[in-house]
Tab-separated table of C-alpha atoms in Angstrom:
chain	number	residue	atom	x	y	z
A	1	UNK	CA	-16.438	-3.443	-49.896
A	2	UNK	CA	-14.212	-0.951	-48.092
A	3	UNK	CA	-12.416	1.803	-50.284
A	4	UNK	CA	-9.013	1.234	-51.659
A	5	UNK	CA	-7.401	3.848	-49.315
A	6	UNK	CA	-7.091	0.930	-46.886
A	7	UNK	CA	-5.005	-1.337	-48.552
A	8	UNK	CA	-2.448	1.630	-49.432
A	9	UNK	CA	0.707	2.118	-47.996
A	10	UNK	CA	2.034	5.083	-46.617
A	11	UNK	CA	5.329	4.935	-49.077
A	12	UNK	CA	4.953	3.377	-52.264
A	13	UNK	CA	6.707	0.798	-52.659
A	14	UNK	CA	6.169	-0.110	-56.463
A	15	UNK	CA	6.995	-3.386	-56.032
A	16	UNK	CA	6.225	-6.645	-58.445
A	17	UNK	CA	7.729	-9.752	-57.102
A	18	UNK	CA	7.333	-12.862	-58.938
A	19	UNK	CA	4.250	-14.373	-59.097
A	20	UNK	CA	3.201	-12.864	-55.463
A	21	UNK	CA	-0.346	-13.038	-55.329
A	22	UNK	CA	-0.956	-12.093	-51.403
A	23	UNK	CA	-3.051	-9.832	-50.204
A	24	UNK	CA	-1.828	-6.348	-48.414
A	25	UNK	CA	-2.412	-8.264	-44.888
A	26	UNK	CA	-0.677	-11.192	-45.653
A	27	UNK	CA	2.519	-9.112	-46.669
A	28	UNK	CA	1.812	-7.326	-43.271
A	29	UNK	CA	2.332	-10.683	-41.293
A	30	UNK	CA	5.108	-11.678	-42.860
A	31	UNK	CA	6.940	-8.353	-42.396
A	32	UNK	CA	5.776	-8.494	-38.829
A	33	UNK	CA	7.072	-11.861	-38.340
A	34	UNK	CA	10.244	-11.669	-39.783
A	35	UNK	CA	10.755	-8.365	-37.945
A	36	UNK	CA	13.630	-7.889	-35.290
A	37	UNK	CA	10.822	-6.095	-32.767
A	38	UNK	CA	8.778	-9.387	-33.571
A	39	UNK	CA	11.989	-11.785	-32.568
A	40	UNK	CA	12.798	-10.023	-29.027
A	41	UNK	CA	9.259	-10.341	-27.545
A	42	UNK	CA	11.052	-13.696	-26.929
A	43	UNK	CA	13.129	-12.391	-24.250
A	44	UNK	CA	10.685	-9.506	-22.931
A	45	UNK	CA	8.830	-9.752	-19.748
A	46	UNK	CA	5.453	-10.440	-20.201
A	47	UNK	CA	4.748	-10.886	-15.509
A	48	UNK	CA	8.093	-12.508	-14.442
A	49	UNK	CA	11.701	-12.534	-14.943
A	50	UNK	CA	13.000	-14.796	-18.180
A	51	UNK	CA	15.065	-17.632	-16.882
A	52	UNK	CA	13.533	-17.999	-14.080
A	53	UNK	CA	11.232	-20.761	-15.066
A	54	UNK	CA	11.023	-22.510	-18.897
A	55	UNK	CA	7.208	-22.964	-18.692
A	56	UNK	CA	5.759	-19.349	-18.253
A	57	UNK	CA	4.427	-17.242	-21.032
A	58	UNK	CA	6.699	-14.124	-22.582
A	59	UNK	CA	5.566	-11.399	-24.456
A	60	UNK	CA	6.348	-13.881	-27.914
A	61	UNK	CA	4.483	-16.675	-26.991
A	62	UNK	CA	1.353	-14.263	-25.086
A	63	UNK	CA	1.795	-12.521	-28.498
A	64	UNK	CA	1.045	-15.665	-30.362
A	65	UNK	CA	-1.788	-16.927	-28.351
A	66	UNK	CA	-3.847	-13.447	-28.852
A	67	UNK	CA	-3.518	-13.946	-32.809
A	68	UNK	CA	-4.830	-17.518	-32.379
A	69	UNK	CA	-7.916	-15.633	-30.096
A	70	UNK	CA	-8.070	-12.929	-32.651
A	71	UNK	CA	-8.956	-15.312	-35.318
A	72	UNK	CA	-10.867	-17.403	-33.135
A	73	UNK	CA	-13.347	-14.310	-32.492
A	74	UNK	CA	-13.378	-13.041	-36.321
A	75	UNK	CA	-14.566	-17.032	-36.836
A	76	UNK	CA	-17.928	-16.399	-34.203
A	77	UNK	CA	-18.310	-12.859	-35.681
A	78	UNK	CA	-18.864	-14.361	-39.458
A	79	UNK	CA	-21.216	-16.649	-38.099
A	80	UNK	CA	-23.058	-14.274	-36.183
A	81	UNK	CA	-23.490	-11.363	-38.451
A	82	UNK	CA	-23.098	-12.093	-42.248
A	83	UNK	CA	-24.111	-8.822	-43.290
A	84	UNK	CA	-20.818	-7.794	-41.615
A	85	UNK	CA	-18.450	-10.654	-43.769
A	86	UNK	CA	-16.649	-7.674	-46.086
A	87	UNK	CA	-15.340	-6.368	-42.851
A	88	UNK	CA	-14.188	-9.428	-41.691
A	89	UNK	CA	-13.172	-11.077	-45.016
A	90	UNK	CA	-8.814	-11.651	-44.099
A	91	UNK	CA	-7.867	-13.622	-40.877
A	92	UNK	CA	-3.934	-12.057	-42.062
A	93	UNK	CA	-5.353	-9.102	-40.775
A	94	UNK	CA	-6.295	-9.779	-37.606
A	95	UNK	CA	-3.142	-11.950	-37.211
A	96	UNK	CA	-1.136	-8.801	-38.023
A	97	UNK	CA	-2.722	-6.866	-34.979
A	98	UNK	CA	-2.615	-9.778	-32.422
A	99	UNK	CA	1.178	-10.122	-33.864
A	100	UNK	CA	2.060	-6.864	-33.322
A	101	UNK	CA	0.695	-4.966	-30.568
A	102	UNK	CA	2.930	-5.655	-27.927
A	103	UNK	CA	6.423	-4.993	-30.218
A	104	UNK	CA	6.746	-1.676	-28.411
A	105	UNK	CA	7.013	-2.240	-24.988
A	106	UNK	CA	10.193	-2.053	-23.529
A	107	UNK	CA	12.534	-4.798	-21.291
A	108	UNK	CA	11.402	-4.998	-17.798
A	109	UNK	CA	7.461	-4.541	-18.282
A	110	UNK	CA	5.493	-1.950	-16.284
A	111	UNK	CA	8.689	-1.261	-14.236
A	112	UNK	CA	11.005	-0.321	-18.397
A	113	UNK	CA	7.836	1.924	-19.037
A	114	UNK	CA	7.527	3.554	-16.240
A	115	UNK	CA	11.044	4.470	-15.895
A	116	UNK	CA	10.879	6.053	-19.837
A	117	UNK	CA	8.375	8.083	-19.195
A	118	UNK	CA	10.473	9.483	-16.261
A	119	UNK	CA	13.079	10.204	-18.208
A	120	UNK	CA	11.729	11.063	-21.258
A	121	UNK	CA	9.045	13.554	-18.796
A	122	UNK	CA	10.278	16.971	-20.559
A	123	UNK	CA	10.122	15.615	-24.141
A	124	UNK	CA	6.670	13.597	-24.780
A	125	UNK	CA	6.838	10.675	-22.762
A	126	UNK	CA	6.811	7.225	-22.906
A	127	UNK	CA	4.608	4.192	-23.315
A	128	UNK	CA	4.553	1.170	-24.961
A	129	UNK	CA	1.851	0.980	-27.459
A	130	UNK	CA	2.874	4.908	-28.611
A	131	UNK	CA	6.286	2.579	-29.225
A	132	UNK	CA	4.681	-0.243	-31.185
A	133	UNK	CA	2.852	2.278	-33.548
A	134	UNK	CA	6.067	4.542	-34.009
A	135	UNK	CA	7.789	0.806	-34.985
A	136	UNK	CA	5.725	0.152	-37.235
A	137	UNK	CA	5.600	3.388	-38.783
A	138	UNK	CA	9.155	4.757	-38.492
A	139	UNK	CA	11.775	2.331	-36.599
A	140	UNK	CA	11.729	-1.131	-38.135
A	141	UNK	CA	14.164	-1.226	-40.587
A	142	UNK	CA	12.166	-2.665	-43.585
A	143	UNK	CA	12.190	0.505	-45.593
A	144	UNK	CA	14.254	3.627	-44.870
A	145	UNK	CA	11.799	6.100	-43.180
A	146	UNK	CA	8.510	4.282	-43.123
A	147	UNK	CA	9.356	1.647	-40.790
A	148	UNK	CA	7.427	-1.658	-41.708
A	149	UNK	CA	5.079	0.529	-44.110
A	150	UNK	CA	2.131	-1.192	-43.419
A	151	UNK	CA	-1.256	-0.815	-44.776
A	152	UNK	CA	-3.320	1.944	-43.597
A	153	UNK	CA	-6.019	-0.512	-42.052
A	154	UNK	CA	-3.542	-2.366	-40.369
A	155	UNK	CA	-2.534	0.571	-38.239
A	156	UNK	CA	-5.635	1.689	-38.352
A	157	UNK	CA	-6.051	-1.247	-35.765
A	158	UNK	CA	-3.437	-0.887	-34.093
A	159	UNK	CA	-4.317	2.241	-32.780
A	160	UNK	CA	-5.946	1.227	-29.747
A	161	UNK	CA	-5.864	5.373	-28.131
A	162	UNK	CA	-6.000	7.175	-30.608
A	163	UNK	CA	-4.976	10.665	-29.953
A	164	UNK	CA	-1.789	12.566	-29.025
A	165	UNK	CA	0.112	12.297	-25.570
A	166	UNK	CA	-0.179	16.943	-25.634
A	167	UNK	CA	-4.040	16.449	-25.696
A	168	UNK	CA	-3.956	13.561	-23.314
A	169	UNK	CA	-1.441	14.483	-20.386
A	170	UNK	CA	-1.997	15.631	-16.742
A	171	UNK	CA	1.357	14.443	-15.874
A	172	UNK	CA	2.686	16.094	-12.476
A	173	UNK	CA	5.989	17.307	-13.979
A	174	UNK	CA	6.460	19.136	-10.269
A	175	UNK	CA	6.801	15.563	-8.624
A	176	UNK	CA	10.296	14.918	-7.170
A	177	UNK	CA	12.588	13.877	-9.625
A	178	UNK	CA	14.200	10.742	-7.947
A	179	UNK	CA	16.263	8.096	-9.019
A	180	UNK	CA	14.462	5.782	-6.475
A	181	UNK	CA	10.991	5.823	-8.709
A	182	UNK	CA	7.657	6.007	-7.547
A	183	UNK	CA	5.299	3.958	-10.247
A	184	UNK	CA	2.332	5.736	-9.269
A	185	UNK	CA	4.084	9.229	-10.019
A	186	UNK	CA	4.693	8.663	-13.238
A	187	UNK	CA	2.088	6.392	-15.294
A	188	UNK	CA	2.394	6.938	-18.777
A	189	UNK	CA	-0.226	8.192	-20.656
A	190	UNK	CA	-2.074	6.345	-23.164
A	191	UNK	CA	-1.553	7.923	-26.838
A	192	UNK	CA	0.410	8.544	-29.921
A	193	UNK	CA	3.528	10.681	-29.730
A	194	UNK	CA	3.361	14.045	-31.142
A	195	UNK	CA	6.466	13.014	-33.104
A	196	UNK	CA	4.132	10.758	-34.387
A	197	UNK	CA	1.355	12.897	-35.450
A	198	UNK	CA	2.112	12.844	-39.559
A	199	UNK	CA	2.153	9.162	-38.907
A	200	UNK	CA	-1.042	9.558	-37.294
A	201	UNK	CA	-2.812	12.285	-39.544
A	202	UNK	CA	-2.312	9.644	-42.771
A	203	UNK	CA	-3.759	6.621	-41.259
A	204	UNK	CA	-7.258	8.871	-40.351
A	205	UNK	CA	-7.179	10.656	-43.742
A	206	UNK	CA	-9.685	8.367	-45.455
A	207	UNK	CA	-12.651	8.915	-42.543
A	208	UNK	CA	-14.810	12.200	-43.106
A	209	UNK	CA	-14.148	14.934	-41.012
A	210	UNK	CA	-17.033	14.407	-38.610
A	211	UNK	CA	-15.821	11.030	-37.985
A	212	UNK	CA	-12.169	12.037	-37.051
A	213	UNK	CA	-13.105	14.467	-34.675
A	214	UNK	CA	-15.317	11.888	-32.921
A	215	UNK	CA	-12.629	9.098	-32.793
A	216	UNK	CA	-9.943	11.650	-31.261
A	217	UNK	CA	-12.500	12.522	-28.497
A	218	UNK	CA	-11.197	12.098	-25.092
A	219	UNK	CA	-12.117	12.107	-21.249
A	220	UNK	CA	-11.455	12.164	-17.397
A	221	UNK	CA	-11.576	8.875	-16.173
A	222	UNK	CA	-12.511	8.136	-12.654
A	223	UNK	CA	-9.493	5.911	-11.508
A	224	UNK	CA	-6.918	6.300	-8.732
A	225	UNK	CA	-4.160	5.063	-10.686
A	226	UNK	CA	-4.564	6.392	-13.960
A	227	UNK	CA	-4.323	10.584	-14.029
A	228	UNK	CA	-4.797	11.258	-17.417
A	229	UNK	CA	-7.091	12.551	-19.766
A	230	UNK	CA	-8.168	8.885	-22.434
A	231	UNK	CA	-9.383	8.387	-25.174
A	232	UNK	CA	-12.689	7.016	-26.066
A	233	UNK	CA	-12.896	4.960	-29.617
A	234	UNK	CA	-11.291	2.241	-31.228
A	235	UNK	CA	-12.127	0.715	-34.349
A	236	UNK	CA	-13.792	-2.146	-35.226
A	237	UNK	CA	-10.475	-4.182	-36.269
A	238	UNK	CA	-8.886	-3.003	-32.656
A	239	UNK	CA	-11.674	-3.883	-30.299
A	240	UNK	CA	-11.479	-7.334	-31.945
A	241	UNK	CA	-7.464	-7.626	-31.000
A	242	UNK	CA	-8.204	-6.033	-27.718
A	243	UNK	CA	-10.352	-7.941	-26.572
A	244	UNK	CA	-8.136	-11.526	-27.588
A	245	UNK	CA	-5.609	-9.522	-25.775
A	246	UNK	CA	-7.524	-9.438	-22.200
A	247	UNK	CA	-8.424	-13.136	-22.790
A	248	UNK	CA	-4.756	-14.308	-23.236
A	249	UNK	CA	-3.946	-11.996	-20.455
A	250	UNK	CA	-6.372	-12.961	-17.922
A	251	UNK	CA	-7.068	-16.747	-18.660
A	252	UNK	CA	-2.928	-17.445	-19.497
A	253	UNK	CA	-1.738	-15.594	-16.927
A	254	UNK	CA	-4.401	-17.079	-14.402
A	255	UNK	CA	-2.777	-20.667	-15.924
A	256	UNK	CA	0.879	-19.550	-15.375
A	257	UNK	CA	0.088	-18.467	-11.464
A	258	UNK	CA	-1.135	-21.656	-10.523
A	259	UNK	CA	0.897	-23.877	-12.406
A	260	UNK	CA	3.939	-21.836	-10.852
A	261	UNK	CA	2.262	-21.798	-7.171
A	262	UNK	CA	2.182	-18.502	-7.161
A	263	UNK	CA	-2.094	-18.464	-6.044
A	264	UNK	CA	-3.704	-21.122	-4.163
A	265	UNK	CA	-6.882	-22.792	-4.920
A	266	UNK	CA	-8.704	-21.115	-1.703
A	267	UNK	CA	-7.766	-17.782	-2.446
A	268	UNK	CA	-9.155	-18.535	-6.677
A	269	UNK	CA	-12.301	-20.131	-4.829
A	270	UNK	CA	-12.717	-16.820	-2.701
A	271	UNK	CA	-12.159	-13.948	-4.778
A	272	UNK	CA	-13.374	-15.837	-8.109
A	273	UNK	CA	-15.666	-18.921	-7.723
A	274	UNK	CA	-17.707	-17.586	-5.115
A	275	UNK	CA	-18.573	-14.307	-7.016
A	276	UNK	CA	-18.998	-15.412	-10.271
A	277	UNK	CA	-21.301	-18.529	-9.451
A	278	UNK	CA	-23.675	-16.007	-9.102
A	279	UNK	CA	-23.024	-14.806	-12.236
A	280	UNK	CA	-26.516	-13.533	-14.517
A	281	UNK	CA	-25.445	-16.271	-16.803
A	282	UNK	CA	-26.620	-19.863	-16.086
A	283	UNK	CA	-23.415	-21.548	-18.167
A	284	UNK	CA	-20.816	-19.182	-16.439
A	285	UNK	CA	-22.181	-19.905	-12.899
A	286	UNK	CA	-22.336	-23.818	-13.541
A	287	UNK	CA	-18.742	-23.548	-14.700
A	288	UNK	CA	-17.195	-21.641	-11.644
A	289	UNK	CA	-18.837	-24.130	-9.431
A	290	UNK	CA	-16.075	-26.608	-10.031
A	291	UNK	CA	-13.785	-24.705	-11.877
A	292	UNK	CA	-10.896	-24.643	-9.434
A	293	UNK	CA	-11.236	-28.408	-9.236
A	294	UNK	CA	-9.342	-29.436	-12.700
A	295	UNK	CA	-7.517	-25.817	-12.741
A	296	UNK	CA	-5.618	-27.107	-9.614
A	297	UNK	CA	-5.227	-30.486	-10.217
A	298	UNK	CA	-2.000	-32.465	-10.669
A	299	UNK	CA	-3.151	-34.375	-14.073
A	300	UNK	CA	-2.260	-31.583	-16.675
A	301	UNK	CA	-4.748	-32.363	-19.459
A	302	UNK	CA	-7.632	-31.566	-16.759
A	303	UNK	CA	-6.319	-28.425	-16.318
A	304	UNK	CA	-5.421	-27.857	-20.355
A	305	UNK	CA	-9.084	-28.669	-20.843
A	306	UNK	CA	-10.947	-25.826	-18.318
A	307	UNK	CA	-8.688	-23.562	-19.412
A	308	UNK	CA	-9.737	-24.210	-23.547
A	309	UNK	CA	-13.152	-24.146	-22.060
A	310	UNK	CA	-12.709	-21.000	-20.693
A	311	UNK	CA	-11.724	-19.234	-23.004
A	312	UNK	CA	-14.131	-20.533	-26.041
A	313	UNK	CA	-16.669	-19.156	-23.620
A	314	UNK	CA	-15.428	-15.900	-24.129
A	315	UNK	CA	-15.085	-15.956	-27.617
A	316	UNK	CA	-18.162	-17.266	-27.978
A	317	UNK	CA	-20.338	-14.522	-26.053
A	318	UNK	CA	-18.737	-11.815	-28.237
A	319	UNK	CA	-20.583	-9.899	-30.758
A	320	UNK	CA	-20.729	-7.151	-32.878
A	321	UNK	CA	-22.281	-4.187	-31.746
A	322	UNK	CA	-23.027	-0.272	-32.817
A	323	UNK	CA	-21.373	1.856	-31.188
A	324	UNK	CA	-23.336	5.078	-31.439
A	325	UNK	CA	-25.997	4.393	-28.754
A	326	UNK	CA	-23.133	4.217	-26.118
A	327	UNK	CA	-21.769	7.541	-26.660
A	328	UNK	CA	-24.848	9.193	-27.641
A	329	UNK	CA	-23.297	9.575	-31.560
A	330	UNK	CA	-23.137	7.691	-35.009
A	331	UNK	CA	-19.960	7.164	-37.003
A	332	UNK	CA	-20.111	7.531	-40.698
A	333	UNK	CA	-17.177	4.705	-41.597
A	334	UNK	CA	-18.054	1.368	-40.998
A	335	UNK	CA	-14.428	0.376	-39.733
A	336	UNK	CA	-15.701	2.689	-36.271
A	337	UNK	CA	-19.234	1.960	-36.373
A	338	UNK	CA	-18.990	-1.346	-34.691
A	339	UNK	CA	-16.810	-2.770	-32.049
A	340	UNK	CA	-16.907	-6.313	-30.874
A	341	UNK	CA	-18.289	-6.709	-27.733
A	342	UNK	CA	-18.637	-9.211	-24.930
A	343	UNK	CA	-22.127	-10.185	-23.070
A	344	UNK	CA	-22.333	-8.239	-19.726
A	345	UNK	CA	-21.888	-11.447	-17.893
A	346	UNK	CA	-18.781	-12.751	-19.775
A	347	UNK	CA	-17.100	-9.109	-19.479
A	348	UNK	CA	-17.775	-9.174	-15.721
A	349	UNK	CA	-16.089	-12.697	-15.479
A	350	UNK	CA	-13.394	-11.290	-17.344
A	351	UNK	CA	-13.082	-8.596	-15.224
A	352	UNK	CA	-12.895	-10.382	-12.242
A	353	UNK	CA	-10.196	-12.972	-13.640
A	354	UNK	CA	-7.900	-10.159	-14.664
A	355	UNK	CA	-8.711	-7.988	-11.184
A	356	UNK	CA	-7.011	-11.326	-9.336
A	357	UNK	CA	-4.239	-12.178	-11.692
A	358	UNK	CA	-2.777	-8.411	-11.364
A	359	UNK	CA	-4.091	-8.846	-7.226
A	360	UNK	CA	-2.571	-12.176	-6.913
A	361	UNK	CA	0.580	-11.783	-9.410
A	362	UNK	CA	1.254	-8.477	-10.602
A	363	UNK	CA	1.364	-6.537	-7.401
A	364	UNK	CA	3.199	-9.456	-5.921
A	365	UNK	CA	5.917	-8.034	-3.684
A	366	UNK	CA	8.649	-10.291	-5.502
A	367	UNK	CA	7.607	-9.162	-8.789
A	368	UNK	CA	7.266	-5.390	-8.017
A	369	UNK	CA	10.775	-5.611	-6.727
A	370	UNK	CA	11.455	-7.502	-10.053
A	371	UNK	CA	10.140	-4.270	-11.669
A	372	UNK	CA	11.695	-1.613	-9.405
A	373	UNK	CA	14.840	-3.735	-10.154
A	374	UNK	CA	14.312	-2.909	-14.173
A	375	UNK	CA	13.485	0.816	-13.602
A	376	UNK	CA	17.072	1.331	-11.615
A	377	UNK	CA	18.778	-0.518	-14.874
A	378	UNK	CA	16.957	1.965	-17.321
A	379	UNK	CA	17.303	5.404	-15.947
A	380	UNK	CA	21.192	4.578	-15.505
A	381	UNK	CA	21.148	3.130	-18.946
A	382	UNK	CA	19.406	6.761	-20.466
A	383	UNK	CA	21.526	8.942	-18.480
A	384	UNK	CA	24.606	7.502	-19.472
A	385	UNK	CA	23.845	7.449	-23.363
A	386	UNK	CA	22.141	10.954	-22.783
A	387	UNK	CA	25.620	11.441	-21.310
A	388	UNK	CA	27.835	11.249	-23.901
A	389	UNK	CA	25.968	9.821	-27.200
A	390	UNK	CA	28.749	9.785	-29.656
A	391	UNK	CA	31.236	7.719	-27.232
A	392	UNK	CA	28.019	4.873	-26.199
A	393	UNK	CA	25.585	4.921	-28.814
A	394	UNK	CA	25.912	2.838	-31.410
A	395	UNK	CA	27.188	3.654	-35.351
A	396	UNK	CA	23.623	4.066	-37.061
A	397	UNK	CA	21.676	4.898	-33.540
A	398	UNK	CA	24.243	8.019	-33.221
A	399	UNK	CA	23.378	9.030	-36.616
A	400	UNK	CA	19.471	9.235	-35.858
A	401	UNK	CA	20.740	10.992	-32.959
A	402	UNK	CA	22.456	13.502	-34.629
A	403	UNK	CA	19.868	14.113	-37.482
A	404	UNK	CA	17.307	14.828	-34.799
A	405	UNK	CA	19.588	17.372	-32.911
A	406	UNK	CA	20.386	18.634	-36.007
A	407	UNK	CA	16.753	19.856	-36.820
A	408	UNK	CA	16.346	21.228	-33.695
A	409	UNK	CA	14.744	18.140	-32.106
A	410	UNK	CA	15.593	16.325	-29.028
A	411	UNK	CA	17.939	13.436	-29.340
A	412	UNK	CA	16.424	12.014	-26.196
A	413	UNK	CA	13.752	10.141	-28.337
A	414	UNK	CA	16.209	8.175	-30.436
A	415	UNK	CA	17.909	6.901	-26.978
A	416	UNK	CA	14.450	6.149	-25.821
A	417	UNK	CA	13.863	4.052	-29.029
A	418	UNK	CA	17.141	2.379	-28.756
A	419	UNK	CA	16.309	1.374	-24.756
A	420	UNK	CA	12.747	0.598	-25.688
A	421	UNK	CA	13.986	-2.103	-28.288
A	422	UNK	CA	16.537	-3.811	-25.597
A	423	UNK	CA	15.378	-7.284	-24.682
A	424	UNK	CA	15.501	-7.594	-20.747
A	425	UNK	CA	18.705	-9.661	-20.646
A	426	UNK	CA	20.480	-6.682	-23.377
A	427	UNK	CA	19.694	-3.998	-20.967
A	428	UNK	CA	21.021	-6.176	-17.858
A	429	UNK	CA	24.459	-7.201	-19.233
A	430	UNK	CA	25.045	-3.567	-20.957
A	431	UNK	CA	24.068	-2.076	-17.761
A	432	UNK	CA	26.610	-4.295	-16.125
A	433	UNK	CA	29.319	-3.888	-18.554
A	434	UNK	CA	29.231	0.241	-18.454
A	435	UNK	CA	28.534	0.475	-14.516
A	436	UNK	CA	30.198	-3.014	-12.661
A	437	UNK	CA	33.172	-2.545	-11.175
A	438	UNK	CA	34.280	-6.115	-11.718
């Protein structure tokens, strides 16, 4: 059994309600569900423009096929390792992460983050799941200053980098401001806020301090398009949500492309069958032989089934493994010394799957243009609020505003907030009521 710190709250909340027995997760998905952030992942991004087609995923629906993943891996874990059932002992919880992790990013997908990092480039940056822990900790309006107030585990695994954008950041602040964005210029780094650090500092308190210094640990990685610094550990709770995440992403995504026409069965044969029916696992490589066959055909249910096959073969070849032996350490908490894992064979399918859905989709030139589109909407949107905030911001925002100014903060991370929280068709029509000259 895990120590009581877990279930805490950051506030307390002394609260007896009438014969409400629920565990601390199962108040967590509720609050999460019923939250505002929760309700405009409806009209957020998640590849393509909403209203452009009624069958495609968003961020709300994506959101709710990782929880049904999430729980669908915590199901294989139990059977697989029973000595591990305490740690895996409330679906709610896992539900609560799958829920919640995408509440932070902003309208307009890659193309809103990248343009609120630009802007926000001399005071801490921007990126979307700094946002969704600063929601949950600060923004959403369930209390006054502890935002949902979840419990400590629950943000615990939600932190999927967790250390601070100052320790993190090699940003190129001497790249050429421009209006007309380059993405690759400015990436967002992966990491908490330092406004969020308090935040931060309370979830950790419970783990020794041996085991907090190893879970901030950070490194170079070797990528073209990702400059910083990253960090290296997640916990247990988070590695189970992340990976659900990268199967709803890859598989759903994959589903959305072809039903939309937007990848052609010799290009998935090419760049996906071929590879992968070479694949170190017998049941993989039988699979991708035909695989394109009832992923491309006209009768839906065909193509309903592979996909469900699909991804229970993912969930299925995921474990739970030490971490130690990878990094060359041992944790002393149990919530970071394991991390679900998926066989080699399974993670390079997966790989490959998501390598062709962001080749085949996401770099599309019709999309990026879609994105560049978004990035011109939000820097116009920040500079005029940054403009003027008492004449465009509204009532209560203008009052965070102020109180930040007034301790000697910047008030550019309350319009950040504000923009971040804008579903995609908010940001369009207030753009085009402050700057059309119709």
């Amino acid at each position: 059994m895990l120590e009581a710190a877990w279930d805490s709250r950051w506030l307390d909340e002394n609260k007896s309600r009438h014969k409400d027995h629920r565990s601390p997760f199962q108040r967590d998905r509720a609050r999460i569900l019923h939250s505002a952030a929760f309700r405009r992942l409806q009209a957020k991004t998640q590849v393509l423009g909403v209203g452009q087609n009624d069958f495609y995923r968003t961020r709300l629906t994506h959101s709710l096929e990782v929880a049904q993943i999430g729980t669908g891996i915590c199901a294989q874990l139990r059977l697989k390792h029973e000595e591990l059932a305490y740690l895996l002992d409330s679906r709610s919880l896992i539900e609560s992460l799958c829920l919640a992790h995408d509440i932070g990013h902003p309208p307009f997908g890659h193309g809103g983050e990248v343009a609120l990092n630009y802007v926000m480039r001399h005071h801490g940056g921007f990126e979307g799941n700094g946002q969704t822990f600063r929601i949950l900790t600060q923004l959403e309006p369930y209390t006054k200053t502890h935002g949902m107030n979840l419990a400590r585990r629950t943000l615990l695994g939600i932190l999927k980098y967790p250390a601070l954008h100052s320790q993190l950041s090699k940003q190129n602040l001497s790249a050429e401001p421009s209006r007309f964005l380059k993405a690759q210029d400015w990436v967002s780094v992966k990491g908490i806020f330092d406004d969020d650090k308090a935040a931060l500092d309370w979830v950790l308190a419970p783990f020794s301090e041996q085991d907090k210094q190893q879970f901030g640990r950070f490194k170079a990685v070797e990528s073209n398009h990702y400059p910083h610094l990253k960090s290296q550990h997640k916990s247990f709770d988070c590695s189970i949500m992340e990976l659900a995440d990268d199967i709803a992403y890859s598989v759903h995504d994959l589903e959305d492309a072809i039903v939309m026409g937007l990848v052609s069965q010799d290009s998935f044969i090419e760049q996906v069958s071929k590879p992968l029916t070479e694949s170190q696992d017998p049941w993989l490589a039988s699979l991708f032989e035909s695989l394109d066959k009832p992923l491309f055909s006209d009768e839906h249910y065909r193509r309903k089934d592979a996909i469900g096959n699909l991804v229970n073969g993912f969930i299925t070849s995921i474990s739970a493994q030490l971490t130690g032996p990878e990094f060359e350490i041992e944790f002393e908490h149990d919530l970071l010394k394991y991390n679900a894992k998926m066989e080699p064979a399974f993670e390079q399918a997966l790989t490959t799957l998501k390598r062709f859905v962001s080749a085949q989709v996401i770099n599309r030139t019709e999309v990026q243009r879609l994105e560049f589109k978004g990035q011109q909407v939000i820097v116009d949107l920040f500079e005029a609020l940054q403009s003027d905030p008492a004449r465009l911001l509204p009532h209560n925002t203008y009052n965070r505003w102020l109180a930040r100014c007034q301790q000697g903060l910047s008030g550019d991370r309350v319009i950040a907030d504000y923009i971040a929280g804008m579903t995609d068709d908010f940001a369009q029509k207030l753009h085009q009521n402050l700057f059309s000259h119709g």
